[in-house]
Coordinates of C-alpha atoms and ligand atoms in Angstrom, one line a residue:
M1 CA 122.2 75.2 84.0
C2 CA 123.6 75.4 80.4
G3 CA 126.8 77.4 79.8
I4 CA 127.3 80.2 77.3
V5 CA 130.5 81.7 76.1
G6 CA 130.9 84.4 73.5
Y7 CA 134.1 86.0 72.1
V8 CA 134.9 89.0 69.9
G9 CA 138.5 90.1 69.4
R10 CA 141.5 89.6 67.3
S11 CA 142.4 86.0 68.3
E12 CA 140.9 82.9 66.7
A13 CA 137.6 82.4 68.5
A14 CA 137.5 78.5 68.4
P15 CA 140.1 77.7 71.1
I16 CA 138.8 80.4 73.4
L17 CA 135.2 79.2 73.1
L18 CA 136.2 75.6 73.6
D19 CA 138.3 76.4 76.6
G20 CA 135.5 78.5 78.1
L21 CA 133.0 75.6 77.5
R22 CA 135.3 73.2 79.3
R23 CA 135.3 75.4 82.3
L24 CA 131.5 75.7 82.2
E25 CA 130.9 72.1 81.6
Y26 CA 129.7 71.6 85.2
R27 CA 126.6 73.7 84.2
G28 CA 125.4 71.1 81.8
Y29 CA 127.0 68.4 79.8
D30 CA 124.6 66.6 77.5
S31 CA 125.4 68.4 74.2
A32 CA 127.5 71.3 73.0
G33 CA 128.2 73.5 70.1
V34 CA 129.8 76.7 68.6
A35 CA 129.0 79.1 65.9
I36 CA 131.9 81.2 64.5
V37 CA 131.7 83.9 61.8
D38 CA 134.4 84.0 59.2
G39 CA 134.1 86.7 56.7
D40 CA 130.4 86.6 55.7
K41 CA 129.8 83.0 56.6
V42 CA 128.7 81.5 59.9
E43 CA 130.2 78.1 60.6
T44 CA 128.7 75.8 63.2
R45 CA 129.8 72.6 64.9
K46 CA 127.6 70.9 67.4
C47 CA 126.8 67.4 68.8
A48 CA 125.2 65.4 71.6
G49 CA 127.6 64.4 74.3
R50 CA 130.4 66.0 76.3
I51 CA 132.6 68.9 75.3
A52 CA 135.3 66.4 74.5
E53 CA 133.1 65.2 71.6
L54 CA 132.7 68.7 70.4
G55 CA 136.5 69.2 70.7
K56 CA 137.0 66.2 68.3
L57 CA 134.5 67.6 65.8
M58 CA 136.2 71.0 65.9
A59 CA 139.6 69.3 65.5
E60 CA 138.4 67.4 62.4
R61 CA 137.0 70.6 60.8
P62 CA 138.4 73.6 62.6
P63 CA 136.1 76.7 62.3
T64 CA 138.0 79.9 61.8
G65 CA 137.1 83.5 62.7
T66 CA 137.6 86.0 65.4
F67 CA 134.0 86.2 66.8
G68 CA 131.5 83.6 67.8
I69 CA 129.3 82.0 70.4
S70 CA 129.1 78.6 72.1
H71 CA 127.0 76.6 74.5
T72 CA 127.0 73.5 76.7
R73 CA 123.6 72.2 77.3
W74 CA 121.4 70.7 80.1
A75 CA 118.3 69.7 78.2
T76 CA 114.9 71.2 79.1
H77 CA 113.0 71.2 75.8
G78 CA 114.0 68.4 73.5
K79 CA 116.2 65.4 74.0
P80 CA 120.0 65.8 74.0
T81 CA 120.6 65.2 70.3
D82 CA 122.8 66.8 67.6
Q83 CA 119.7 68.6 66.3
N84 CA 118.7 70.0 69.7
A85 CA 122.3 71.1 70.6
H86 CA 122.8 74.9 70.5
P87 CA 123.5 77.2 68.6
H88 CA 120.2 77.4 66.8
F89 CA 119.6 79.4 63.7
D90 CA 116.9 81.7 62.3
A91 CA 115.0 80.7 59.2
T92 CA 117.7 82.1 56.9
G93 CA 120.5 80.4 58.6
R94 CA 122.4 83.7 59.0
L95 CA 121.7 84.3 62.6
A96 CA 122.9 81.9 65.3
L97 CA 121.8 82.0 68.9
V98 CA 122.6 80.2 72.2
H99 CA 120.3 80.3 75.2
N100 CA 120.2 79.3 78.8
G101 CA 116.7 79.3 80.4
V102 CA 113.2 78.4 79.3
I103 CA 110.9 80.2 76.9
E104 CA 107.6 79.3 78.5
N105 CA 105.4 80.7 75.6
Y106 CA 107.6 79.2 72.9
Q107 CA 104.7 77.1 71.5
A108 CA 102.5 80.2 71.0
L109 CA 105.4 82.1 69.4
K110 CA 106.1 79.1 67.2
D111 CA 102.5 78.8 66.1
Q112 CA 102.5 82.5 65.1
L113 CA 105.7 82.1 63.1
I114 CA 104.2 79.1 61.4
R115 CA 101.0 81.1 60.6
D116 CA 103.3 83.8 59.1
G117 CA 104.8 81.2 56.8
D118 CA 107.9 80.1 58.7
R119 CA 108.0 76.3 58.8
N120 CA 111.7 75.8 58.7
F121 CA 112.3 74.4 62.2
S122 CA 114.8 71.7 62.7
S123 CA 114.8 71.1 66.4
D124 CA 112.4 70.5 69.3
T125 CA 113.8 73.4 71.3
D126 CA 112.3 76.6 72.6
T127 CA 115.5 78.3 71.7
E128 CA 115.1 77.8 68.0
V129 CA 111.8 79.7 68.1
L130 CA 113.6 82.7 69.6
A131 CA 116.3 82.6 66.9
H132 CA 113.6 82.5 64.3
L133 CA 111.6 85.4 65.9
I134 CA 114.7 87.6 66.2
G135 CA 115.8 86.8 62.6
K136 CA 112.4 87.6 61.3
L137 CA 112.2 90.9 63.1
Y138 CA 115.7 91.8 61.9
D139 CA 115.0 90.9 58.3
A140 CA 111.7 92.9 58.4
S141 CA 113.6 95.9 59.7
M142 CA 116.2 95.6 56.9
A143 CA 113.4 95.4 54.4
V144 CA 112.1 98.8 55.4
D145 CA 112.3 101.2 52.5
P146 CA 114.8 103.9 53.7
G147 CA 112.8 106.5 52.0
S148 CA 109.4 105.7 53.6
N149 CA 107.9 107.4 56.7
G150 CA 109.9 110.5 55.8
K151 CA 113.1 108.9 57.1
T152 CA 116.3 109.3 55.3
K153 CA 118.7 106.5 55.0
A154 CA 121.1 108.2 57.4
S155 CA 118.5 108.5 60.1
L156 CA 117.8 104.8 60.2
P157 CA 119.8 102.7 62.6
N158 CA 122.6 100.7 61.1
K159 CA 122.6 96.9 61.0
K160 CA 123.9 96.7 64.5
G161 CA 121.2 99.0 65.8
R162 CA 118.5 97.1 63.9
L163 CA 119.7 93.7 65.3
V164 CA 119.7 95.1 68.9
E165 CA 116.2 96.5 68.3
A166 CA 115.0 93.1 66.9
V167 CA 116.4 91.4 70.0
R168 CA 114.5 93.8 72.2
T169 CA 111.3 93.5 70.3
A170 CA 111.5 89.7 70.4
L171 CA 112.3 89.6 74.1
R172 CA 109.4 91.8 74.9
Q173 CA 107.2 89.0 73.6
V174 CA 108.9 86.3 75.6
I175 CA 107.6 84.8 78.8
G176 CA 110.2 82.9 80.7
T177 CA 113.9 83.1 81.4
Y178 CA 116.9 83.7 79.2
G179 CA 120.6 84.3 79.1
I180 CA 121.3 84.6 75.4
A181 CA 124.1 85.4 73.0
L182 CA 123.8 85.8 69.2
V183 CA 125.7 86.6 66.1
H184 CA 124.7 87.4 62.5
Q185 CA 126.9 86.6 59.6
D186 CA 126.1 90.0 57.9
I187 CA 127.4 92.0 60.9
P188 CA 131.1 91.5 61.5
D189 CA 132.7 91.5 65.0
F190 CA 129.4 91.9 66.8
I191 CA 127.6 89.9 69.5
V192 CA 124.4 90.7 71.2
G193 CA 123.7 89.3 74.7
A194 CA 120.7 89.7 77.0
R195 CA 119.5 88.2 80.3
R196 CA 116.4 87.7 82.3
G197 CA 116.6 85.1 85.2
S198 CA 119.7 83.3 83.8
P199 CA 123.1 84.8 84.5
L200 CA 125.3 86.5 82.0
V201 CA 128.6 88.3 82.5
L202 CA 130.5 90.6 80.2
G203 CA 134.2 90.1 80.4
V204 CA 136.1 93.3 79.4
G205 CA 139.5 92.7 77.8
K206 CA 142.0 94.7 75.8
D207 CA 140.8 94.8 72.2
E208 CA 138.6 91.8 73.0
N209 CA 135.4 91.2 74.9
F210 CA 133.6 88.2 76.2
L211 CA 130.2 87.0 77.3
A212 CA 129.8 84.1 79.6
S213 CA 127.3 82.5 82.0
D214 CA 129.9 82.8 84.7
V215 CA 133.3 84.3 85.1
S216 CA 135.2 81.0 85.4
A217 CA 134.9 80.7 81.6
I218 CA 136.8 83.9 81.0
V219 CA 139.0 84.5 84.0
A220 CA 142.0 83.2 82.2
Y221 CA 141.7 86.2 79.8
T222 CA 140.3 89.0 81.9
R223 CA 139.4 89.7 85.5
D224 CA 137.3 92.8 84.7
A225 CA 133.7 91.9 84.6
V226 CA 130.3 93.5 84.3
Y227 CA 127.5 91.4 85.9
L228 CA 124.5 92.1 83.7
N229 CA 121.1 92.7 85.3
D230 CA 117.8 91.2 84.3
F231 CA 116.4 92.9 81.2
D232 CA 119.8 94.1 80.1
V233 CA 120.7 93.9 76.5
V234 CA 124.4 94.3 75.6
A235 CA 125.9 95.0 72.2
V236 CA 129.5 93.8 72.3
E237 CA 132.3 94.7 69.9
R238 CA 136.0 94.2 70.1
D239 CA 136.8 97.6 71.7
K240 CA 133.5 98.7 73.1
F241 CA 130.2 97.6 74.5
E242 CA 126.8 99.3 75.1
I243 CA 124.3 98.2 77.7
S244 CA 120.6 99.1 77.3
S245 CA 117.4 97.6 78.6
V246 CA 114.8 95.4 76.8
A247 CA 112.6 98.5 77.0
G248 CA 115.2 100.5 75.1
E249 CA 116.5 102.7 77.9
A250 CA 120.3 103.3 78.4
G251 CA 121.7 101.0 81.1
N252 CA 124.0 101.6 84.0
Y253 CA 126.8 99.2 84.7
Q254 CA 129.6 98.7 87.2
L255 CA 133.0 97.2 86.4
S256 CA 134.0 94.6 89.0
K257 CA 137.2 92.7 89.6
V258 CA 136.8 88.9 89.7
E259 CA 138.0 87.8 93.1
F260 CA 139.7 84.6 92.0
T261 CA 142.2 83.7 89.4
D262 CA 142.6 81.1 86.7
A263 CA 144.8 79.0 89.1
D264 CA 141.9 78.7 91.6
I265 CA 139.8 76.9 89.1
K266 CA 142.4 74.3 88.1
K267 CA 142.1 70.7 89.4
G268 CA 145.8 70.6 90.3
D269 CA 146.9 67.1 91.2
Y270 CA 143.5 66.0 92.3
P271 CA 141.7 63.5 90.0
Y272 CA 138.3 65.3 90.6
Y273 CA 137.2 68.7 91.6
M274 CA 135.0 67.2 94.3
L275 CA 138.1 65.7 96.1
K276 CA 140.0 69.0 95.7
E277 CA 137.0 70.9 97.2
I278 CA 136.7 68.5 100.1
F279 CA 140.3 69.0 100.9
E280 CA 140.0 72.8 100.6
Q281 CA 137.7 72.9 103.6
P282 CA 140.2 73.9 106.3
G283 CA 140.9 77.0 104.2
S284 CA 137.3 77.7 103.1
V285 CA 135.9 77.5 106.6
R286 CA 138.7 79.7 107.8
D287 CA 137.9 82.2 105.0
A288 CA 134.2 82.1 105.9
M289 CA 135.2 83.3 109.5
R290 CA 138.0 85.6 108.5
G291 CA 137.6 89.0 110.2
R292 CA 134.1 88.1 111.3
L293 CA 134.7 87.1 114.9
S294 CA 135.4 89.5 117.7
H295 CA 137.1 88.2 120.8
E296 CA 136.7 91.6 122.3
E297 CA 133.0 91.7 122.1
C298 CA 132.5 88.0 122.1
T299 CA 130.4 88.1 119.1
A300 CA 130.3 87.9 115.3
K301 CA 130.7 91.0 113.1
L302 CA 128.8 90.8 109.9
G303 CA 128.7 94.2 108.3
G304 CA 127.2 92.9 105.1
L305 CA 123.9 92.2 106.8
N306 CA 123.2 96.0 106.5
M307 CA 121.2 95.8 109.7
S308 CA 121.5 98.1 112.7
P309 CA 121.7 96.6 116.2
A310 CA 118.1 97.7 116.8
Q311 CA 117.0 96.0 113.7
L312 CA 118.8 92.8 114.7
R313 CA 117.3 92.9 118.1
D314 CA 113.8 93.3 116.5
V315 CA 114.0 90.1 114.6
G316 CA 111.2 88.0 116.0
R317 CA 111.2 85.1 113.5
V318 CA 113.7 83.7 111.0
V319 CA 112.8 81.8 107.8
L320 CA 115.7 79.9 106.2
T321 CA 115.3 78.8 102.6
G322 CA 117.3 77.1 99.9
C323 CA 117.5 73.9 97.9
G324 CA 119.4 70.6 98.1
T325 CA 122.6 70.9 100.1
A326 CA 121.9 74.5 100.9
L327 CA 118.6 73.4 102.4
H328 CA 120.4 70.9 104.6
A329 CA 122.6 73.8 105.8
A330 CA 119.5 75.7 106.5
M331 CA 118.1 72.9 108.6
I332 CA 121.2 73.0 110.8
G333 CA 120.8 76.8 110.9
E334 CA 117.3 76.2 112.4
Y335 CA 118.9 74.3 115.3
L336 CA 121.7 76.8 115.6
I337 CA 119.6 80.0 115.7
E338 CA 117.0 78.5 118.0
Q339 CA 119.7 77.2 120.4
L340 CA 122.0 80.2 120.3
A341 CA 119.5 83.1 119.9
Q342 CA 116.2 81.5 121.0
I343 CA 114.5 83.0 118.0
P344 CA 111.7 80.9 116.4
T345 CA 113.2 79.6 113.1
E346 CA 111.7 77.6 110.3
V347 CA 113.2 76.0 107.2
E348 CA 111.3 76.1 103.9
Y349 CA 112.1 74.4 100.7
A350 CA 112.5 77.4 98.4
S351 CA 110.5 75.7 95.7
E352 CA 107.5 75.3 98.0
F353 CA 107.9 78.5 99.9
R354 CA 107.7 80.7 96.8
H355 CA 104.3 79.2 95.8
R356 CA 102.5 79.1 99.1
N357 CA 100.9 81.6 101.3
T358 CA 103.0 81.1 104.5
P359 CA 101.7 83.2 107.4
M360 CA 104.5 85.6 108.3
T361 CA 104.9 88.2 110.9
R362 CA 106.3 91.7 110.1
D363 CA 109.4 91.0 112.2
T364 CA 110.4 87.9 110.0
L365 CA 113.9 87.8 108.6
V366 CA 114.2 85.7 105.4
L367 CA 117.6 84.1 104.7
A368 CA 118.2 82.7 101.2
I369 CA 121.1 80.3 101.1
S370 CA 122.7 79.4 97.8
Q371 CA 126.2 78.6 96.7
S372 CA 125.7 79.8 93.1
G373 CA 123.3 82.6 94.1
E374 CA 121.5 81.8 90.9
T375 CA 119.2 78.9 91.8
A376 CA 115.8 79.7 90.3
D377 CA 113.7 78.4 93.1
T378 CA 115.7 80.1 95.8
L379 CA 115.7 83.3 93.8
G380 CA 111.9 83.0 93.4
A381 CA 111.5 82.6 97.1
L382 CA 113.7 85.6 97.8
R383 CA 111.8 87.8 95.3
E384 CA 108.4 86.6 96.7
S385 CA 109.6 87.6 100.2
R386 CA 110.8 91.0 99.1
R387 CA 107.5 91.6 97.2
K388 CA 105.7 91.0 100.5
G389 CA 108.0 93.4 102.3
Y390 CA 110.1 91.1 104.4
R391 CA 113.8 91.8 105.0
T392 CA 115.9 89.4 103.1
L393 CA 119.5 88.3 103.5
G394 CA 121.6 86.1 101.1
I395 CA 124.3 83.7 102.0
C396 CA 126.0 83.1 98.7
N397 CA 129.4 82.1 97.4
N398 CA 129.3 83.6 93.9
V399 CA 130.1 87.3 94.3
A400 CA 127.6 89.6 92.5
S401 CA 125.2 86.7 91.8
T402 CA 121.6 87.5 91.4
I403 CA 120.6 86.4 94.9
A404 CA 123.4 88.4 96.5
R405 CA 122.5 91.5 94.5
E406 CA 118.8 91.3 95.1
S407 CA 119.0 90.7 98.9
D408 CA 118.8 93.5 101.4
G409 CA 122.2 92.3 102.7
G410 CA 124.1 89.1 103.3
V411 CA 127.2 87.2 104.0
Y412 CA 129.6 86.0 101.3
M413 CA 131.1 82.5 101.8
H414 CA 134.4 83.3 100.2
A415 CA 134.8 79.6 99.6
G416 CA 136.4 80.1 96.1
P417 CA 134.9 78.5 93.0
E418 CA 133.0 75.2 93.6
I419 CA 133.0 73.3 90.4
G420 CA 132.2 69.7 91.4
V421 CA 128.4 69.3 90.9
A422 CA 128.2 67.8 94.4
A423 CA 128.4 70.6 96.9
T424 CA 131.0 70.1 99.6
K425 CA 133.0 73.1 100.8
S426 CA 130.0 75.5 100.3
F427 CA 128.0 73.4 102.8
T428 CA 130.6 73.7 105.6
S429 CA 131.0 77.4 104.9
Q430 CA 127.2 77.9 105.0
V431 CA 127.0 76.1 108.4
A432 CA 129.9 78.1 109.7
I433 CA 128.2 81.4 108.7
L434 CA 124.9 80.3 110.1
T435 CA 126.7 79.6 113.4
A436 CA 128.1 83.1 113.3
I437 CA 124.7 84.5 112.6
G438 CA 123.3 82.5 115.6
L439 CA 126.1 83.9 117.7
L440 CA 125.4 87.5 116.6
L441 CA 121.7 87.3 117.2
G442 CA 122.3 85.4 120.5
R443 CA 124.7 88.0 121.8
M444 CA 122.1 90.7 121.1
R445 CA 119.8 88.8 123.4
H446 CA 120.6 86.5 126.3
L447 CA 123.9 84.9 125.4
S448 CA 126.7 85.7 127.9
T449 CA 130.2 86.8 127.0
S450 CA 131.6 83.5 128.2
E451 CA 129.2 81.5 126.0
G452 CA 130.1 83.9 123.1
T453 CA 133.8 83.2 123.6
R454 CA 133.2 79.5 123.7
I455 CA 131.5 79.6 120.4
I456 CA 134.2 81.7 118.8
D457 CA 136.9 79.4 120.1
A458 CA 134.9 76.4 118.7
L459 CA 134.7 78.1 115.3
E460 CA 138.3 79.1 115.3
A461 CA 139.4 75.6 116.1
L462 CA 137.6 74.1 113.2
P463 CA 140.2 74.4 110.4
D464 CA 142.8 72.4 112.3
Q465 CA 140.1 69.8 113.3
I466 CA 139.0 69.5 109.6
E467 CA 142.7 68.8 108.7
Q468 CA 142.6 65.9 111.2
V469 CA 139.3 64.6 109.8
L470 CA 140.7 64.7 106.2
K471 CA 143.3 62.2 107.4
L472 CA 140.4 59.7 107.5
S473 CA 140.2 59.6 103.7
D474 CA 142.0 56.3 103.5
Q475 CA 139.8 54.7 106.1
M476 CA 136.7 56.0 104.2
K477 CA 138.2 54.5 101.0
A478 CA 138.5 51.2 102.7
I479 CA 134.9 51.3 103.9
A480 CA 133.8 52.3 100.4
R481 CA 135.6 49.2 99.0
K482 CA 134.1 47.0 101.6
Y483 CA 130.5 48.1 100.8
A484 CA 131.0 48.6 97.0
S485 CA 128.5 45.9 96.2
V486 CA 125.6 47.1 98.3
N487 CA 122.5 48.4 96.6
G488 CA 122.0 51.3 98.9
M489 CA 122.6 52.9 102.3
L490 CA 120.6 54.4 105.1
F491 CA 121.8 57.4 107.1
F492 CA 120.6 58.3 110.6
G493 CA 121.4 61.2 113.0
R494 CA 119.8 63.2 115.7
Q495 CA 119.6 67.0 116.5
F496 CA 122.4 68.9 114.7
N497 CA 123.3 65.7 112.9
F498 CA 119.9 64.8 111.5
P499 CA 120.5 67.2 108.6
I500 CA 123.8 65.5 108.1
A501 CA 122.0 62.2 107.5
L502 CA 120.0 64.0 104.8
E503 CA 123.1 65.6 103.3
A504 CA 125.1 62.3 103.3
A505 CA 122.2 60.5 101.6
L506 CA 122.0 63.3 99.0
K507 CA 125.8 63.0 98.3
M508 CA 125.5 59.2 98.0
K509 CA 122.5 59.3 95.6
E510 CA 124.0 62.1 93.5
I511 CA 127.3 60.7 92.7
T512 CA 127.0 56.9 93.2
Y513 CA 123.4 56.6 91.9
L514 CA 122.8 54.2 94.8
F515 CA 119.5 54.3 96.7
A516 CA 120.1 56.3 99.9
E517 CA 117.8 57.8 102.6
G518 CA 118.5 60.0 105.6
H519 CA 116.3 60.0 108.6
P520 CA 116.2 61.1 112.3
S521 CA 117.5 58.1 114.1
A522 CA 114.3 57.7 116.2
E523 CA 112.2 57.4 113.1
L524 CA 113.7 54.0 112.5
K525 CA 111.1 52.2 114.5
H526 CA 108.3 54.1 112.8
G527 CA 108.7 52.3 109.6
I528 CA 112.2 52.5 108.1
I529 CA 113.3 49.5 110.2
A530 CA 111.4 47.4 107.7
L531 CA 114.2 48.1 105.2
V532 CA 117.0 46.8 107.4
R533 CA 118.7 43.7 106.1
P534 CA 122.2 42.3 105.9
D535 CA 123.1 43.8 102.6
L536 CA 121.9 47.4 103.5
P537 CA 124.3 49.3 105.7
S538 CA 123.1 51.9 108.1
V539 CA 125.4 54.8 108.8
F540 CA 124.9 56.5 112.2
I541 CA 126.2 60.0 112.8
T542 CA 126.6 59.8 116.5
P543 CA 129.2 62.0 118.0
D544 CA 129.7 61.7 121.8
D545 CA 126.9 64.2 122.6
A546 CA 123.8 64.5 124.7
V547 CA 121.8 62.1 122.4
F548 CA 124.6 59.5 122.0
S549 CA 122.9 56.9 124.2
K550 CA 119.6 57.4 122.3
N551 CA 121.5 56.7 119.1
L552 CA 123.0 53.7 120.7
N553 CA 119.5 52.2 121.2
N554 CA 118.7 52.7 117.6
I555 CA 122.0 51.0 116.5
E556 CA 121.1 48.0 118.7
Q557 CA 117.7 47.8 116.9
V558 CA 119.5 47.7 113.6
R559 CA 122.0 45.1 114.8
A560 CA 119.3 42.9 116.2
R561 CA 118.0 42.6 112.6
K562 CA 121.5 41.9 111.2
G563 CA 121.9 45.3 109.5
P564 CA 125.6 46.3 109.1
V565 CA 126.4 49.6 111.0
I566 CA 129.0 52.2 110.1
A567 CA 129.3 54.8 112.9
I568 CA 130.8 58.3 112.8
T569 CA 131.6 59.2 116.4
S570 CA 133.8 61.2 118.7
G571 CA 135.2 61.2 122.2
T572 CA 134.5 58.0 124.1
G573 CA 132.0 57.0 121.4
A574 CA 134.3 54.5 119.8
D575 CA 134.7 52.5 123.0
R576 CA 131.0 52.3 123.5
L577 CA 130.3 51.3 119.9
A578 CA 133.1 48.7 119.7
K579 CA 130.9 45.7 120.1
I580 CA 127.9 46.8 118.0
A581 CA 129.3 48.8 115.0
D582 CA 131.0 47.1 112.1
D583 CA 133.0 50.2 111.2
I584 CA 133.8 53.1 113.5
V585 CA 135.1 56.4 112.3
T586 CA 136.4 58.8 115.0
I587 CA 136.5 62.5 114.6
P588 CA 137.6 65.1 117.1
A589 CA 135.3 65.9 120.0
V590 CA 133.7 69.3 119.6
P591 CA 130.6 71.1 121.0
D592 CA 127.4 69.7 119.4
Y593 CA 126.6 72.9 117.5
V594 CA 129.8 72.8 115.4
S595 CA 129.9 69.0 115.1
P596 CA 128.0 68.9 111.7
I597 CA 131.0 70.7 110.1
L598 CA 133.2 67.8 111.0
T599 CA 130.8 64.8 110.8
V600 CA 129.8 65.6 107.2
I601 CA 133.4 65.4 105.9
P602 CA 133.9 61.6 106.3
L603 CA 130.5 61.2 104.6
Q604 CA 131.5 63.4 101.7
L605 CA 134.6 61.2 101.4
L606 CA 132.6 58.0 101.7
A607 CA 130.3 59.0 98.8
Y608 CA 133.4 60.2 96.8
H609 CA 135.4 56.9 97.2
L610 CA 132.3 54.8 96.6
A611 CA 131.6 56.7 93.4
V612 CA 135.2 56.2 92.2
E613 CA 135.0 52.6 93.1
L614 CA 131.8 52.2 91.0
G615 CA 133.5 54.0 88.1
R616 CA 131.1 57.1 88.2
D617 CA 131.9 60.4 86.7
V618 CA 132.2 62.1 90.1
D619 CA 132.2 65.7 89.0
K620 CA 129.5 65.4 86.4
P621 CA 126.9 62.9 87.7
R622 CA 124.2 61.9 85.2
N623 CA 121.2 64.1 84.7
L624 CA 122.5 66.9 86.9
A625 CA 124.1 70.3 86.5
K626 CA 125.7 72.6 89.1
S627 CA 123.6 75.7 89.0
V628 CA 119.9 75.0 88.6
T629 CA 118.5 78.1 86.9
V630 CA 115.2 76.5 85.8
E631 CA 112.2 75.8 88.0
Ligands
M6R1 O1 123.7 76.9 94.2 P1 122.8 76.4 95.2 O2 123.5 76.3 96.6 O3 121.6 77.2 95.3 O4 122.4 75.0 94.8 C1 121.3 74.3 95.4 C2 121.3 72.8 95.0 O5 121.0 72.7 93.7 C3 122.6 72.1 95.3 O6 123.0 72.2 96.6 C4 122.5 70.6 94.9 O7 121.6 70.0 95.7 C5 123.9 70.0 94.9 N1 124.2 69.4 93.7 C6 124.0 69.0 96.0 O8 125.3 68.4 96.1

């Protein structure tokens, strides 16, 4: 949520910052701005609206200079207006700061600043308060008489050191979360960054360095990155950087190679990232399984779990947690782990789990699922579990993300960057990985070699089957057109496909803004059937499985009330549905436990095509942002 880019080097900063913001726009897109220092003058351009608006502003009056900071915003405190757009300035207008996160005690800090005589606030944001506080502390340190306290001028820190110290002192007073970057017009070629709870990456280049909320902003310039830790403060210059902590201790760091390239984050010939990412699923599911299935031992090999066979055998209970789409993957994980490994498994909304006192047994394994690895609620749930002493695992896509780093072990999705706000390929990778975890835990218990082999075969067949399902895109487009004037849709499924009903409804809401609900099919008669009417289609996810005939009964109930029915089915399902469904979509027949990986794809396509039909901004739906780093 919110994207930050900073640059210090020998090139003009403006195009680099603007390019970085465009790549981070998925993190927030209600206002944007830059601050660039030229000589001893800081120039800012900022406005409400998309990065394109900022681009126009910068083209009209190009700011020059070789270091600066920039920001794309998802509003928390204060409406998305020109005034509230970042960067924000201190009281003197010489220090500019961008911020991702929430300063919870900003009002108390602001009251104190006002009491001290600082009334020069021009926005409603929490960020401006932090800019003022740092500026005030810096100015106070510069006002110190070099001769006082027995210190000589030489023994006092220089401007850079004083600015870093002012940042530390201010951050020690802050309650809340932050990823920040700031510049001061009196200190050439110098950026300070810091993080707590909001991601910040240092990109290390040749005679130039970068700061960014995530590496996609800077991968076109460098693939050498340092993922900063909470409470790190980094002082960045052209040819060096220094990491310390908010407490003032020297910091450790590790240089990592970004695993994808600039080409991987281009849209190519696709009109939207979402469509590109839907079509990447044969490869992303293959990559999620690559090197992780052993035909020899008829099981999965997941070394990243960092658990010995004895520890895996001792798992007596599993708690799966996440938010949004990741939570829906977790719900499938519950069915999978219970069916394949017979281990009691529960799913918890991360946002609820972290705040309640769930009874847990010592042998509980907590799995946090998150594409970004930065979702604040999921991270909160993970930290709470760790605090209480439970073993935690992360299933993340973003390498070196906070959840990945703070878990005891985990499995990376290797799905490649997911940029569309609507999660698609990360979902199918999560479900594939949860199947592998179910297989591994099952094979350590009762699951036979032949059952293990069947599961591996089913997983390995998926990429080709996904290719076949993607051929349904035109059919889904035709269905989307047919129903383009409806006000909403209902989604129903049973067992492994009940979470798909939820996921399909989420996709529909998120990118078409239509009312949509997902339910277990059998719940229809307990209330939802009251909604059924001729202009509200019901989508049934009903592959040819053990509960097919039960779904058939529910479809009849909808038909009897003149509700249109779209059915996603397999095998002989199409024949049996011919007379009662208005639209039938047939996917390959597969075992029930892998079917969600296929059934979800036509529904991703349905939401996509309907959103396009309705003229929505598919990749940047209103009010949303990709990575939700606020609570
Ligand atoms: O990065 P995460 O997987 O933790 O994100 C969790 C949710 O915010 C995310 O799945 C959200 O619901 C998607 N926009 C849904 O398409």
